[in-house]
Structure formats: structure tokens, C-alpha cells
XYZ file of C-alpha atoms in Angstrom:
744
model
C 163.396 -4.145 97.450
C 164.054 -0.788 98.406
C 164.697 0.440 94.816
C 161.204 -1.317 94.251
C 159.239 0.622 96.918
C 160.492 3.721 96.055
C 159.877 3.405 92.256
C 156.072 2.203 93.103
C 155.746 5.538 95.117
C 157.027 8.024 92.166
C 154.632 6.398 89.787
C 151.435 6.439 92.254
C 152.239 10.272 93.308
C 152.851 10.825 89.122
C 149.550 9.141 88.537
C 147.742 11.142 91.209
C 149.040 14.514 90.006
C 147.582 13.559 86.680
C 144.167 13.256 88.643
C 144.673 16.056 90.678
C 143.835 18.003 87.432
C 140.628 16.961 87.470
C 137.733 19.381 88.888
C 137.047 18.158 92.576
C 133.393 17.606 93.654
C 133.402 20.531 95.802
C 134.571 23.871 95.075
C 137.399 25.489 96.800
C 135.826 28.593 99.421
C 137.323 30.116 102.141
C 134.045 29.754 104.229
C 131.256 26.552 103.950
C 128.351 27.027 105.547
C 127.319 23.818 107.317
C 123.691 22.678 106.545
C 121.500 20.896 108.935
C 121.182 17.843 106.102
C 124.796 17.519 105.948
C 126.384 14.582 107.448
C 129.569 14.100 109.094
C 131.318 12.692 105.823
C 129.722 15.934 104.205
C 131.005 18.326 106.795
C 134.515 17.057 106.427
C 134.538 17.136 103.041
C 133.607 20.548 103.268
C 136.663 21.425 105.738
C 138.775 19.687 103.114
C 138.012 21.990 100.778
C 138.105 25.304 102.715
C 141.017 27.143 101.803
C 142.975 30.667 102.260
C 142.320 33.568 100.827
C 145.150 35.332 98.620
C 145.664 37.743 101.341
C 145.710 34.898 104.174
C 148.272 33.036 102.455
C 150.779 35.881 101.682
C 149.939 36.252 105.829
C 151.161 32.998 106.297
C 154.072 33.388 104.015
C 155.334 36.151 106.320
C 156.105 33.241 109.227
C 158.011 35.923 111.580
C 156.680 39.200 111.849
C 157.531 42.257 114.472
C 155.104 44.064 116.788
C 156.255 47.516 118.145
C 154.543 48.783 121.324
C 155.420 52.419 121.851
C 153.433 55.334 123.390
C 153.171 56.964 126.624
C 153.400 54.131 128.392
C 157.307 53.715 127.070
C 157.673 56.475 129.676
C 155.676 56.056 132.452
C 156.225 51.993 132.546
C 153.009 51.074 132.248
C 151.257 48.606 130.605
C 147.819 50.242 130.167
C 147.698 53.954 130.281
C 144.784 55.982 131.948
C 144.337 58.029 128.900
C 144.665 60.836 130.666
C 148.568 61.357 130.804
C 149.616 64.391 129.599
C 151.076 63.928 125.997
C 154.152 65.305 127.062
C 155.250 62.338 129.002
C 155.833 61.112 125.970
C 159.256 62.757 126.175
C 161.156 61.304 122.992
C 164.170 63.197 122.157
C 165.211 60.892 119.219
C 164.216 58.121 117.132
C 165.702 55.524 114.834
C 163.318 54.092 112.766
C 166.213 52.566 110.489
C 167.724 50.936 113.345
C 164.484 48.640 113.918
C 164.085 47.564 110.579
C 167.619 46.973 110.046
C 167.841 44.453 113.062
C 164.591 42.984 112.381
C 165.830 42.376 108.379
C 168.793 40.729 109.761
C 166.834 38.671 112.371
C 164.654 37.344 109.483
C 161.379 39.129 110.175
C 159.470 40.432 106.901
C 156.744 42.671 108.520
C 156.370 45.128 111.304
C 153.030 46.525 113.344
C 153.124 49.335 115.028
C 150.774 50.868 117.658
C 149.844 53.563 115.813
C 147.170 54.141 118.588
C 146.885 52.266 121.956
C 143.991 51.562 124.671
C 145.243 55.294 126.225
C 144.008 57.084 122.648
C 147.415 58.743 122.040
C 148.501 58.867 118.394
C 151.957 58.436 116.705
C 150.843 60.404 113.744
C 150.221 63.617 112.575
C 145.996 62.955 112.794
C 143.614 65.673 111.334
C 140.821 64.422 113.843
C 142.780 64.877 117.346
C 145.691 66.648 119.333
C 146.019 63.954 121.661
C 149.229 62.461 120.238
C 152.684 63.184 119.371
C 151.537 66.578 117.889
C 151.274 67.659 121.402
C 155.042 66.691 122.399
C 158.184 68.315 122.177
C 159.127 65.688 119.830
C 160.385 67.317 116.676
C 158.451 70.780 118.331
C 155.283 68.722 117.807
C 156.081 67.981 114.265
C 157.328 64.427 114.274
C 155.572 61.686 113.045
C 156.404 58.080 113.518
C 154.404 56.015 111.261
C 155.696 58.297 108.822
C 159.431 57.677 109.714
C 158.906 53.926 109.968
C 157.165 53.524 106.671
C 160.007 55.223 105.185
C 162.439 53.072 106.727
C 160.199 49.472 106.022
C 160.271 50.629 102.379
C 164.428 51.327 102.611
C 164.902 47.683 104.244
C 162.483 45.923 102.378
C 160.000 44.911 105.181
C 156.297 44.945 104.997
C 154.009 47.378 107.336
C 151.213 46.889 109.583
C 148.983 48.863 111.582
C 147.435 48.790 115.055
C 144.410 51.000 115.992
C 143.027 49.989 119.145
C 139.262 49.918 119.047
C 139.388 51.012 122.601
C 140.265 54.692 123.456
C 140.786 55.979 127.552
C 140.933 59.573 126.174
C 137.916 59.800 124.307
C 136.049 57.964 127.128
C 137.462 60.024 130.120
C 137.305 63.258 128.592
C 134.340 65.649 129.265
C 133.629 65.903 125.701
C 134.893 62.498 124.474
C 133.342 61.184 121.720
C 133.566 57.240 123.014
C 130.045 56.212 124.363
C 128.710 59.657 123.917
C 125.426 58.425 122.957
C 125.379 59.964 119.929
C 122.620 59.586 116.988
C 123.534 57.227 114.179
C 123.488 59.097 110.869
C 124.729 59.263 107.488
C 128.462 60.473 107.817
C 131.385 61.148 104.817
C 134.786 59.613 105.628
C 137.096 61.440 105.484
C 135.598 64.237 107.039
C 137.227 67.288 105.232
C 139.686 69.481 107.598
C 140.525 72.771 106.189
C 144.220 73.612 105.106
C 144.382 69.203 105.174
C 143.583 67.930 102.332
C 143.762 64.238 101.237
C 145.747 63.362 98.092
C 143.489 60.215 97.925
C 140.188 61.640 96.660
C 138.295 58.395 97.844
C 135.211 59.122 99.702
C 132.895 56.803 101.889
C 129.256 57.395 103.470
C 128.349 55.577 106.293
C 125.851 55.476 108.930
C 127.531 55.670 112.344
C 128.036 57.595 115.509
C 130.383 59.996 116.708
C 133.127 57.364 117.574
C 132.969 55.024 114.778
C 133.312 58.234 112.711
C 136.367 59.334 114.375
C 137.533 55.468 114.176
C 137.211 55.516 110.419
C 138.728 58.962 109.996
C 142.058 57.905 111.320
C 141.836 54.447 109.457
C 141.656 56.738 106.080
C 144.617 58.649 107.555
C 146.673 55.290 108.377
C 145.676 53.413 104.871
C 146.065 56.175 102.438
C 149.342 58.150 103.619
C 152.069 55.645 104.623
C 152.285 53.415 101.600
C 150.666 49.807 101.473
C 149.526 48.639 104.798
C 149.466 44.606 104.747
C 147.683 44.150 107.992
C 145.332 45.830 110.546
C 145.682 44.773 113.803
C 142.441 45.131 115.695
C 142.963 44.429 119.554
C 140.278 42.874 121.884
C 141.149 43.865 124.832
C 139.070 46.855 126.728
C 140.480 48.537 130.136
C 136.967 49.921 130.108
C 134.121 50.739 128.061
C 131.271 53.486 128.186
C 127.980 54.476 127.154
C 127.103 50.767 125.435
C 129.513 51.955 122.492
C 129.235 49.460 119.797
C 131.870 48.974 116.854
C 130.675 49.422 112.887
C 132.956 46.456 111.655
C 131.220 46.117 108.495
C 131.784 49.848 107.865
C 135.542 49.347 109.307
C 135.961 46.205 106.688
C 135.084 48.065 103.581
C 137.070 50.871 104.256
C 139.906 48.702 104.646
C 139.064 46.377 102.002
C 138.765 49.422 99.521
C 141.933 51.609 100.753
C 144.283 48.404 101.366
C 143.052 45.586 99.189
C 146.166 43.271 100.335
C 145.832 43.659 104.052
C 144.599 41.447 106.301
C 142.432 42.527 109.241
C 143.594 40.713 112.611
C 140.888 39.903 115.481
C 138.352 39.627 112.910
C 137.527 36.931 109.698
C 141.141 36.903 108.063
C 143.696 36.259 110.999
C 142.781 35.190 114.876
C 144.636 35.267 118.418
C 146.454 32.399 119.230
C 144.852 32.835 122.816
C 147.283 33.478 124.973
C 150.265 36.354 125.151
C 152.732 33.878 126.444
C 154.076 32.399 123.341
C 152.314 29.072 123.775
C 151.079 27.137 120.701
C 148.510 24.086 120.661
C 149.926 20.447 119.850
C 147.254 20.697 117.070
C 146.308 24.027 115.055
C 143.803 23.717 112.696
C 143.132 26.775 110.225
C 140.191 25.451 108.839
C 138.017 25.835 112.180
C 134.221 25.573 113.554
C 132.172 28.911 113.606
C 129.125 29.416 115.140
C 128.301 32.420 112.747
C 128.633 33.621 109.118
C 132.218 35.332 109.864
C 131.568 37.555 106.754
C 128.575 39.439 107.967
C 129.508 39.341 111.629
C 130.436 42.620 113.957
C 131.508 40.929 116.817
C 134.055 38.019 116.892
C 135.075 36.541 120.046
C 138.505 35.416 121.025
C 139.007 31.383 120.352
C 141.119 29.994 123.174
C 139.482 26.304 123.479
C 142.359 23.706 122.691
C 140.928 22.391 120.241
C 139.079 24.370 117.374
C 139.242 22.485 114.051
C 138.904 18.944 115.119
C 136.443 16.608 113.505
C 134.034 16.824 117.018
C 134.427 20.341 116.610
C 133.752 20.753 112.867
C 130.212 18.604 113.625
C 128.776 21.213 115.647
C 129.717 23.998 113.577
C 127.418 26.425 111.309
C 130.029 27.791 109.109
C 133.708 26.447 108.764
C 135.919 29.221 108.055
C 139.489 29.213 107.126
C 141.542 31.559 109.763
C 145.215 31.284 110.611
C 146.236 32.338 114.303
C 148.729 34.811 115.233
C 151.130 33.365 118.102
C 151.800 36.851 119.616
C 154.415 37.443 122.360
C 156.860 39.860 123.564
C 160.815 39.735 123.876
C 160.495 41.535 127.274
C 158.204 41.221 130.328
C 155.335 43.108 129.415
C 154.516 44.755 125.740
C 156.120 48.199 126.836
C 159.475 49.326 127.366
C 159.956 49.856 131.629
C 163.596 49.691 132.454
C 167.124 47.789 131.521
C 167.504 46.412 134.918
C 164.671 44.406 135.765
C 162.497 44.007 133.114
C 163.548 40.435 131.877
C 164.299 40.096 128.062
C 164.060 36.189 126.451
C 166.757 34.535 125.272
C 167.713 33.807 121.847
C 167.124 30.047 122.755
C 163.594 31.118 123.917
C 162.745 32.972 120.601
C 163.896 30.137 118.550
C 161.951 27.617 120.220
C 158.818 29.814 119.816
C 159.828 30.188 116.236
C 159.770 26.469 115.461
C 156.999 25.912 117.476
C 154.659 28.372 115.985
C 155.949 28.740 112.392
C 156.357 25.044 112.603
C 152.841 24.797 114.333
C 150.747 26.187 111.289
C 150.712 29.822 112.605
C 152.637 33.002 112.408
C 154.912 34.267 114.911
C 154.490 37.955 115.918
C 156.938 39.018 118.360
C 157.003 42.120 119.970
C 160.207 44.678 120.143
C 159.541 47.498 122.512
C 161.596 50.486 121.740
C 163.538 52.413 124.456
C 162.766 55.798 125.614
C 165.985 56.805 123.186
C 163.623 55.878 120.405
C 165.830 52.526 119.797
C 165.971 48.791 120.334
C 167.669 48.312 123.527
C 171.222 46.385 123.381
C 169.946 43.083 125.233
C 166.922 42.891 122.678
C 168.999 43.594 119.488
C 171.752 40.595 121.157
C 168.817 38.216 121.523
C 166.998 39.031 118.042
C 170.102 38.776 116.083
C 171.395 35.379 117.441
C 168.022 33.631 116.887
C 168.285 34.832 113.815
C 171.289 33.730 113.399
C 170.248 30.350 114.396
C 167.095 29.976 112.320
C 169.787 30.595 109.246
C 171.813 28.213 110.561
C 169.220 25.661 110.874
C 167.025 26.292 107.891
C 169.110 27.351 105.334
C 170.569 23.917 104.555
C 168.210 21.626 103.463
C 169.711 18.063 103.717
C 167.216 16.646 101.416
C 167.780 18.776 98.303
C 169.731 16.160 96.192
C 167.579 13.516 97.340
C 165.689 10.792 95.289
C 161.976 10.808 95.754
C 158.950 12.471 94.702
C 160.392 15.843 92.561
C 157.121 17.923 93.291
C 158.214 17.535 97.180
C 161.730 18.605 96.768
C 161.913 21.286 94.414
C 161.104 24.074 96.908
C 158.439 25.107 94.911
C 155.042 25.622 97.351
C 152.979 25.647 94.350
C 153.794 22.080 92.954
C 152.773 19.161 94.676
C 152.174 15.522 95.189
C 148.291 14.294 95.611
C 148.469 11.449 97.773
C 145.596 9.588 96.359
C 146.480 5.915 97.812
C 146.864 6.421 101.576
C 148.636 2.867 101.900
C 151.594 4.279 99.633
C 154.441 5.823 101.742
C 156.290 8.444 100.793
C 159.912 7.590 100.444
C 162.943 9.639 100.155
C 166.663 8.261 99.989
C 169.850 10.489 100.127
C 173.083 9.884 98.126
C 174.808 9.168 101.753
C 173.554 8.680 105.087
C 172.946 12.391 106.590
C 172.072 13.600 110.159
C 169.036 15.146 111.219
C 166.769 16.407 113.832
C 164.353 18.508 112.354
C 161.772 17.846 109.501
C 159.708 20.465 107.695
C 156.358 19.181 105.893
C 153.881 21.596 103.843
C 150.777 21.093 102.421
C 149.733 22.571 99.147
C 146.498 24.465 101.053
C 145.609 27.072 98.451
C 144.360 24.197 95.731
C 143.825 21.128 98.473
C 143.340 22.582 101.823
C 144.327 20.837 105.117
C 143.748 17.377 105.098
C 146.197 15.230 106.748
C 145.112 14.850 110.548
C 148.005 12.187 111.358
C 151.316 10.855 110.147
C 154.176 9.186 110.780
C 157.993 9.698 109.740
C 160.480 6.632 109.897
C 164.183 6.096 109.225
C 165.869 2.658 107.883
C 168.225 2.170 110.831
C 170.150 -1.412 110.464
C 167.853 -3.557 108.323
C 164.368 -2.288 109.394
C 162.509 0.915 109.535
C 162.271 2.852 112.703
C 159.556 6.108 114.182
C 161.692 9.038 114.595
C 158.738 11.388 114.874
C 154.683 11.595 114.679
C 152.428 14.456 114.654
C 148.835 15.272 113.907
C 147.881 17.800 111.032
C 150.336 19.459 108.739
C 148.465 22.610 107.466
C 150.520 25.375 105.820
C 153.835 24.240 107.620
C 155.095 21.340 110.554
C 158.073 21.155 111.830
C 159.020 18.148 113.490
C 161.827 18.299 116.474
C 163.185 14.888 117.334
C 166.405 13.361 118.427
C 169.413 13.491 116.055
C 169.153 10.585 113.705
C 171.805 9.236 111.129
C 170.360 7.362 107.717
C 170.199 7.648 103.901
C 166.333 6.515 104.090
C 163.125 7.869 105.350
C 159.411 7.536 105.041
C 156.376 9.382 105.394
C 153.094 7.701 106.155
C 149.938 9.308 106.406
C 147.423 7.496 109.191
C 144.391 9.482 108.716
C 142.976 12.056 106.614
C 139.969 13.747 105.585
C 140.813 13.408 101.768
C 143.699 12.916 99.568
C 146.266 15.165 100.817
C 148.589 16.931 98.596
C 152.154 17.616 99.950
C 154.117 20.172 98.843
C 157.511 20.189 100.321
C 159.464 17.774 102.619
C 162.737 19.115 103.844
C 165.143 17.942 106.452
C 167.553 20.291 108.870
C 170.182 19.653 111.258
C 169.877 21.933 114.653
C 173.309 22.422 116.412
C 172.039 21.684 120.283
C 173.152 24.832 122.097
C 173.382 24.708 125.938
C 170.374 24.835 127.523
C 168.843 28.041 129.299
C 168.381 28.139 132.880
C 166.486 28.431 135.331
C 167.184 30.178 138.583
C 165.155 29.825 141.791
C 164.954 30.650 145.559
C 163.773 28.441 148.240
C 162.292 29.291 151.684
C 165.441 29.262 153.427
C 167.105 31.893 150.873
C 169.100 29.028 148.938
C 169.584 29.970 145.496
C 169.682 26.594 142.722
C 170.335 26.582 139.505
C 169.345 24.311 136.585
C 168.283 23.410 133.063
C 164.930 25.082 132.559
C 162.187 22.583 130.785
C 159.864 25.106 129.470
C 161.791 28.056 127.683
C 158.578 29.932 127.239
C 157.496 30.483 130.905
C 158.973 33.426 132.682
C 157.953 32.261 135.826
C 161.031 29.800 136.729
C 158.867 28.446 139.859
C 156.661 26.707 138.016
C 159.240 25.452 135.682
C 160.256 22.618 137.822
C 163.634 22.705 136.964
C 165.600 19.769 135.900
C 167.869 18.347 138.465
C 170.667 17.226 136.484
C 172.210 19.059 133.689
C 173.558 17.607 130.448
C 176.299 16.125 130.489
C 179.673 18.034 129.463
C 177.936 21.421 130.355
C 179.197 23.459 133.371
C 177.270 26.268 134.799
C 178.710 29.363 135.583
C 177.033 32.505 137.450
C 177.883 36.042 139.050
C 176.014 37.829 141.529
C 177.256 41.015 141.367
C 175.166 41.849 138.190
C 177.526 41.315 135.567
C 177.705 38.805 132.648
C 178.893 35.296 133.308
C 182.328 34.511 131.367
C 184.242 31.443 131.979
C 185.956 33.094 134.786
C 182.928 33.365 136.472
C 182.399 30.946 139.686
C 181.160 27.300 138.658
C 177.948 26.188 140.230
C 177.711 23.180 142.161
C 175.271 23.256 144.850
C 172.652 25.962 146.112
C 174.246 28.571 147.970
C 172.756 31.235 150.102
C 172.160 35.080 148.830
C 170.225 37.692 150.999
C 169.870 39.994 147.875
C 170.996 41.492 144.676
C 170.869 40.044 141.265
C 172.145 36.330 140.208
C 172.988 36.008 136.564
C 174.050 32.332 135.384
C 174.947 30.604 131.737
C 175.314 27.602 130.843
C 178.760 26.481 129.135
C 180.496 23.906 126.735
C 184.214 23.810 125.235
C 182.783 26.278 122.207
C 179.866 28.550 123.562
C 178.103 30.201 126.074
C 174.449 29.396 126.467
C 171.966 32.311 126.873
C 171.833 34.173 130.178
C 169.434 33.850 132.849
C 169.092 36.531 135.329
C 166.877 36.853 138.549
C 166.425 39.185 141.270
C 166.976 37.763 144.797
C 164.012 38.191 147.168
C 164.233 38.009 151.065
C 164.488 34.617 152.631
C 160.470 33.428 153.573
C 161.886 31.115 156.221
C 160.424 33.253 159.299
C 157.684 34.649 157.349
C 154.557 34.530 159.214
C 151.130 35.138 158.361
C 149.625 37.914 160.765
C 146.037 38.236 159.047
C 143.948 37.038 155.992
C 140.565 38.862 155.119
C 139.518 34.885 154.102
C 140.746 31.915 152.778
C 139.352 28.786 151.607
C 140.271 25.288 153.278
C 142.627 23.915 150.720
C 144.436 27.417 149.489
C 145.762 28.696 152.891
C 146.855 32.538 152.921
C 150.003 31.041 154.149
C 150.351 29.549 150.535
C 151.034 33.507 148.851
C 154.608 32.915 150.360
C 155.597 29.210 150.730
C 158.202 29.823 148.190
C 156.161 27.551 145.313
C 154.594 29.117 142.851
C 152.323 25.730 142.026
C 150.199 26.608 145.163
C 148.370 29.300 145.828
C 146.349 31.359 148.656
C 142.449 32.013 147.689
C 139.971 34.205 149.041
C 136.477 32.580 150.183
C 134.578 35.702 150.499
C 133.612 37.777 147.594
C 134.414 41.598 147.115
C 136.937 43.739 145.393
C 138.643 44.248 148.599
C 140.766 41.634 150.176
C 143.814 41.975 152.227
C 147.045 39.522 153.513
C 149.372 40.910 156.349
C 152.548 39.352 156.653
C 155.069 39.420 159.758
C 158.899 39.018 157.543
C 160.645 38.087 161.084
C 162.718 40.991 160.979
C 163.002 44.601 159.863
C 164.480 45.278 156.417
C 164.887 48.108 153.835
C 162.290 47.040 151.044
C 162.554 48.527 147.563
C 159.923 46.772 145.639
C 157.857 43.537 145.922
C 156.734 40.749 143.274
C 153.456 39.307 142.383
C 152.800 36.222 140.589
C 149.093 35.303 139.654
C 148.048 31.960 139.892
C 147.059 30.380 136.305
C 145.073 27.299 137.665
C 141.652 28.652 136.906
C 142.629 32.011 135.285
C 140.690 34.219 138.301
C 141.370 36.257 140.974
C 144.113 38.188 138.785
C 145.298 41.596 141.265
C 144.949 44.393 138.900
C 145.335 47.318 141.436
C 146.133 47.600 144.943
C 147.649 49.396 148.121
C 150.769 48.420 150.193
C 151.269 49.197 153.417
C 153.893 49.016 156.169
C 154.260 48.727 159.859
C 156.615 48.218 162.515
C 154.228 46.778 165.170
C 151.813 45.089 163.155
C 149.245 47.144 164.566
C 149.320 50.747 163.108
C 149.809 50.955 159.384
C 151.143 53.292 156.887
C 150.364 53.102 153.005
C 153.459 53.570 151.021
C 152.224 52.858 147.421
C 149.222 52.398 144.883
C 150.173 49.940 142.628
C 148.701 48.601 139.308
C 149.291 45.441 137.173
C 147.928 45.661 133.316
C 147.042 42.981 131.165
C 146.909 40.138 133.502
C 144.399 38.068 132.050
C 145.712 37.910 128.836
C 149.720 37.986 130.077
C 149.230 36.391 133.730
C 153.077 36.131 134.604
C 155.280 37.403 137.668
C 155.280 41.157 138.068
C 157.353 43.734 139.874
C 156.880 46.357 141.363
C 159.615 48.995 142.666
C 158.691 51.358 144.975
C 159.959 54.991 144.748
C 162.395 55.028 147.736
C 163.050 52.447 150.109
C 160.943 51.772 152.980
C 161.998 50.211 156.609
C 159.331 47.723 157.719
C 159.041 44.252 159.494
C 155.396 44.017 158.905
C 153.658 44.172 155.375
C 150.223 44.518 154.368
C 148.933 44.233 150.573
C 145.312 45.322 149.894
C 143.399 44.573 146.753
C 141.266 47.313 145.174
C 140.306 46.058 141.763
C 140.246 42.626 140.534
C 141.156 41.952 136.663
C 138.146 41.371 134.737
C 135.683 42.569 137.440
C 136.086 39.312 139.604
C 135.060 39.058 143.344
C 137.590 36.908 144.777
C 141.810 37.173 145.159
C 143.978 34.791 144.441
C 147.924 35.245 144.962
C 150.510 32.294 144.098
C 153.428 34.000 145.593
C 154.634 37.309 146.856
C 158.148 38.485 147.294
C 159.818 41.323 148.735
C 163.453 42.414 147.788
C 166.054 45.069 149.312
């Protein structure tokens, strides 16, 4: 019976492959206008014919790419600079871009994007149009060019190169003669503007009607796109620390210049590639790349962040003016924050964490963009390298051995060719795959032929023949470029795929099966109000905040947890964790061990126990979110002010005098408001007379609402602490704090 089903399935697929040669009723486009007269069926038919451009498809095939955040912030330990830093703070003595590219290549990455200019306006190349950059530093006596060295290393190691050029520019905003928002007139300008003694080898010129800042920006784009080899992606950040003078960007001029000078480049943040909506490595369960647009993306100047939970479901499309193909990049950092700060307190994602995000992003119809910030020696730090290489080894070990390689089934699904496909014109005919002998799998990878048939699968199920019947092992919604299913291991020699819902006859190009050897789990380290340290398996690898992870009570069978309290890495001789233990200060590191291997190491700095803390005063609070919730050792609760304003304060009695060396701030993420961007810390020994000890700033909170550390320049002795806000992120007028902590 099974052989008959297999033969029937193959014959139907073969027949449908012939039908696929016929011209479709609608043309294939990257964008379709939705007409007021279109029925719901017509709208879905159009969505089923929206496909990626050649550049977008090449970007999707990159799959796993790198981000490099490097600049003055790497030396000042800030996320966002002010733009007024002396360029000499970029005190770079050495640079090893070969090491960057070697590590990225070995980790399985295919492209690197560098912050040629971040929001502070400092440039990493020898620009003709500013002195605020590497040319005004001691690096190679002002002759260094980091973009040039990276471009050479990319060529050496076979990596593509992308450029991040921030539209925001605090140097041009804050400088007296700055070009940003200077209210200059729009006139015809020739790009590039000639500079005596520095001619361009590329003689292409453009004439655009723009103002001073757009001219400046276009001139720098011209440099980057003509003097560093082929550029595969241009990355435009939508963040704006500050604006001035109603400055507007002439994106259509930018686009014309990019498409002329770098015809193979995709543009991030505009119509080619979009932001995933967060910076924590989180992914949507259903990530459509055929998405609803309220305007024509081809003629738009402004593109909003698309952060809704659903962007391309049927209900989204019914309300669209256009349906546009636009892949997402899941961008996050391997470190806490985008720039290097230090190698002691700044957390580094484990290899398991990176591997998890890789599977969810690449296997969730998006591109994985992982940031690796170089340190002050111009190299990737050892912890980052180890995590990258271990994750790369996991990816290779898992996905280099296709267990369906010699299986029987539709040949065009099993030939490892993403350009061949089987058109499933009969929705009642399942895809059946039979292996020569039983195989044990816990991963299944599927791909649609999106360049010829768009994204059409809306729901599907995978079954395995167990005993004498089909048993469901996994189900999901869409597939798109790639879907990776993860499920408990199953052993069988027969598998089937059933399409449950579709927009039109889907074309599957690839089905492959793999086995991931489960590693010891990543651990979460938490401290309760009494100062007892607990260690358990973390439920969410992508979340830095262990207090929000709701650590599991029970560890996997056969796993032993070992830990240290002296800052050293736990090995098989370290103490075994059996129950929560008291600890007043220091760093706890822990790892799970099996007989064969050690899992990733988790680390947590221990804060002063909060059992005896008392609220001294608070500027205001809502009834449900009292000020005591800012220090209840539970980041799921939070203090919420009730009175509007920029300045809010909370004063706490620590119950005893401590030598305080810093504090932690955990923003609440329940409604995304009230982030503490800037503030002042005071101390007192009587609770009445206050002395300011630090002005602090936390950058990029709205996009990256993670726990932050602030180290004091030198320890201070105090019993009473007061924290006052001076700026709320996003111009807000309320303050929310999930948790405050202080450490010795």
C-alpha cells in the first residue's frame, strides 16, 4: 500500500512539474499594487506571485552574516557617542582584520557589514569630506583606513562586504558649522564634489537637487561604493539620537546612486531588506516576506519600522495598498550591547545561544545578522571567538549530513538544487519520503521555490510512520525561503509532508532531514532577596535577563551542574551545585556537564542582598506598580511613576553601609515605555544630605531593553542611595524600573 502511495505521489508531482512550465495567470513581480476593486481571492493570488529580486534572493542565500560595530564607543564604553568626542579617543594601536575574517569564515558566515560611520559621525575611512574620523587619530599616524583593510581581508577569505552608514550624524548636528539641519537651500549639486589632490578613479557623476547634508552624505556614499571593491549591502539605521532643523533625507537620490554604483547591493532599512523589529534575536513564529505595504515602496522616501506581530497574513494583505517582497534581518549582538566595553562584566552569548538564534532566524525565513564588536586591540576577543567557532561547529555538524540524501521520493525535492522543484498542484497528495533503513532525526528543513512561485504554503504537517500508523511529529505555518522544524528525535524509514493550507499550488524545492546532538543546557543564575544564589536550566537562550527566564526547577537527567565563585571557569573539579547557596559579592560562573562534554558557561555578578532594603522615598507611583517593586528581586514586576515629567527619583535604605562599586538597571518591557536613558546617582549616610557621585547614560534602550551595568569610577561608601532620572528614552514623561541592584 505504501509503495502505491509513493508511486502515486511521484506521478502527481511529475505531472505538476510539466504544468509548471505553463505561463501563470499573473506575472511574477517583487511588488503588486492592490486595487480597490480587487476581491480577497485576487489579493491572495497577487501575493502568490510576489517574488524576490535577484539581489534579495542572493541576500537570503547568505543566511548568516556578521556586523562590526567599531569606533570611539569602543574606547569610551558607550553605546551612542555624543559626536563631540575628540577623535583621539579612538586610540587604536593595532588592527587585525584578517583575524576577523578568518573567524567569521570558519564560523560559517558569508558577509560582514562594518559601521563605516555610526551616529557620532566619526568615519573609519579616509574621507575627503570630513576630518572627524580616523584621519585625525594616531592610528598609523592618521593614515589608517579600517574599511580598506577589511575590504582586503574580505577578498582574501572570500567574504562579501557591506557598509553601514548612519543617516544620523551627531558631529554634524552639534558642530557650529555642521551640515545637518542647517536649513541650507536645495540646489543642484554634482556628486562627487571634486576635492583638490584627491581625484576619483571612477568618473561617474550625478546631479541631484539636495541640501548641504544630503550632498555630504551622497559624497561619502560615493567614496564607499567606488573605492573598496564590490559592496553587497548598504545598511541604513533608522535610529536617531537627535535631530535638528527639520532635516530630511533624499532617499531617492541615495537609491539612484547606490543602484548605479553597486548594482548587486541590497539596501537595508528601505525597500530591499527590513528590520526584524527587535535587537534581542527574537523571531516571529510566522515570518512572511510577502508583506502588506500602505504605500508604494519603489517611490517612498520614508520607511517605518515594521514591528507588528503579523505583517503578511491574509488579514494584513486585505488592508494593503501594495504587496511587496521584503526579507527580514534578525540582527542582534554576541555581546551585551553593540560596542565592546570590557572583557570582565560584558556578557557574551554562548555557542548554544548563537546556534539557537541561527536555527530560528535562518530556519524562520529570515537572515541572521550577528554583531561581533572588536576590542581595543583591533581584534575579536577570545570569548567571542570561542563562542563563534563552537556555534559554527554545531551548525556544520548538524546541517552537513542530510539523512534524506539517498532516500526515495520526489527527485526534485531531494537533489540539493534550489532551482528545481515539485509543484504540488494536488493538495490532497502528500509528499512521501522513504529511506533505505530507519533514520533518527530531530530537524527537518524545507524550502519553497520562491523565485518562480513565491511563498504559498500557509500551514503544513510532518508525519512519521511509527509502528503501523502515521504519527504527527511537527507542524508549522509558512515555509518561504527556508523553514527548519525542531522536534524530539524520532526514528523511522518513512515520512510524509501534508500541505494543510495554501495560497496557490506551492512549489517545494528542498526537503532535508538532520540530527542535532543535544548538548548540556545553558544555565540561568539568579539571586533572591535573601542573597541565595540559584542555578537552573534556562528556558529562553536568547534572553539576557535571567530573572525573566523563569529558570526551570529541574535539570535534565544525567546532567551535573558545577560552579565557581572566584571568577574562574568551572571544570570537572569545580563544586557540584545541589541547592541555593548564600553569596555576598563576586562573580558566579556555572556550566552543565555530561559524561562527554561541558555546556556553555553562564556568568552573573552577585548584587547586595535586598532582604533588608527599605523604600525611603519615591517621587510618585501607581497603585498597582509601587516603588518597592523596583527592588523586589523579580524583574517581572516594576515600579511605575504616576506623575508626568522627565525627573523622577527613588531613594532606598540598603539597611547597612556598603562599599558600592556600581549598579544594575533592568528596564521593564511590559509596555515598552519609561526607559531610563540618563540620570544621576546620589549617596548619603543619613538619608537627608545627598551627594552626587555619577551621571550615567544608557543608550539604545528602546530597541535593546536589556539589563544594564554601570561601574563607578571608584567605590563609594554609603547606606542610602538615590537615583534620579534626567532623560526618559524617546522623549517620554514617565519612568518604569523593573529592577535596581547594587554591587560591591
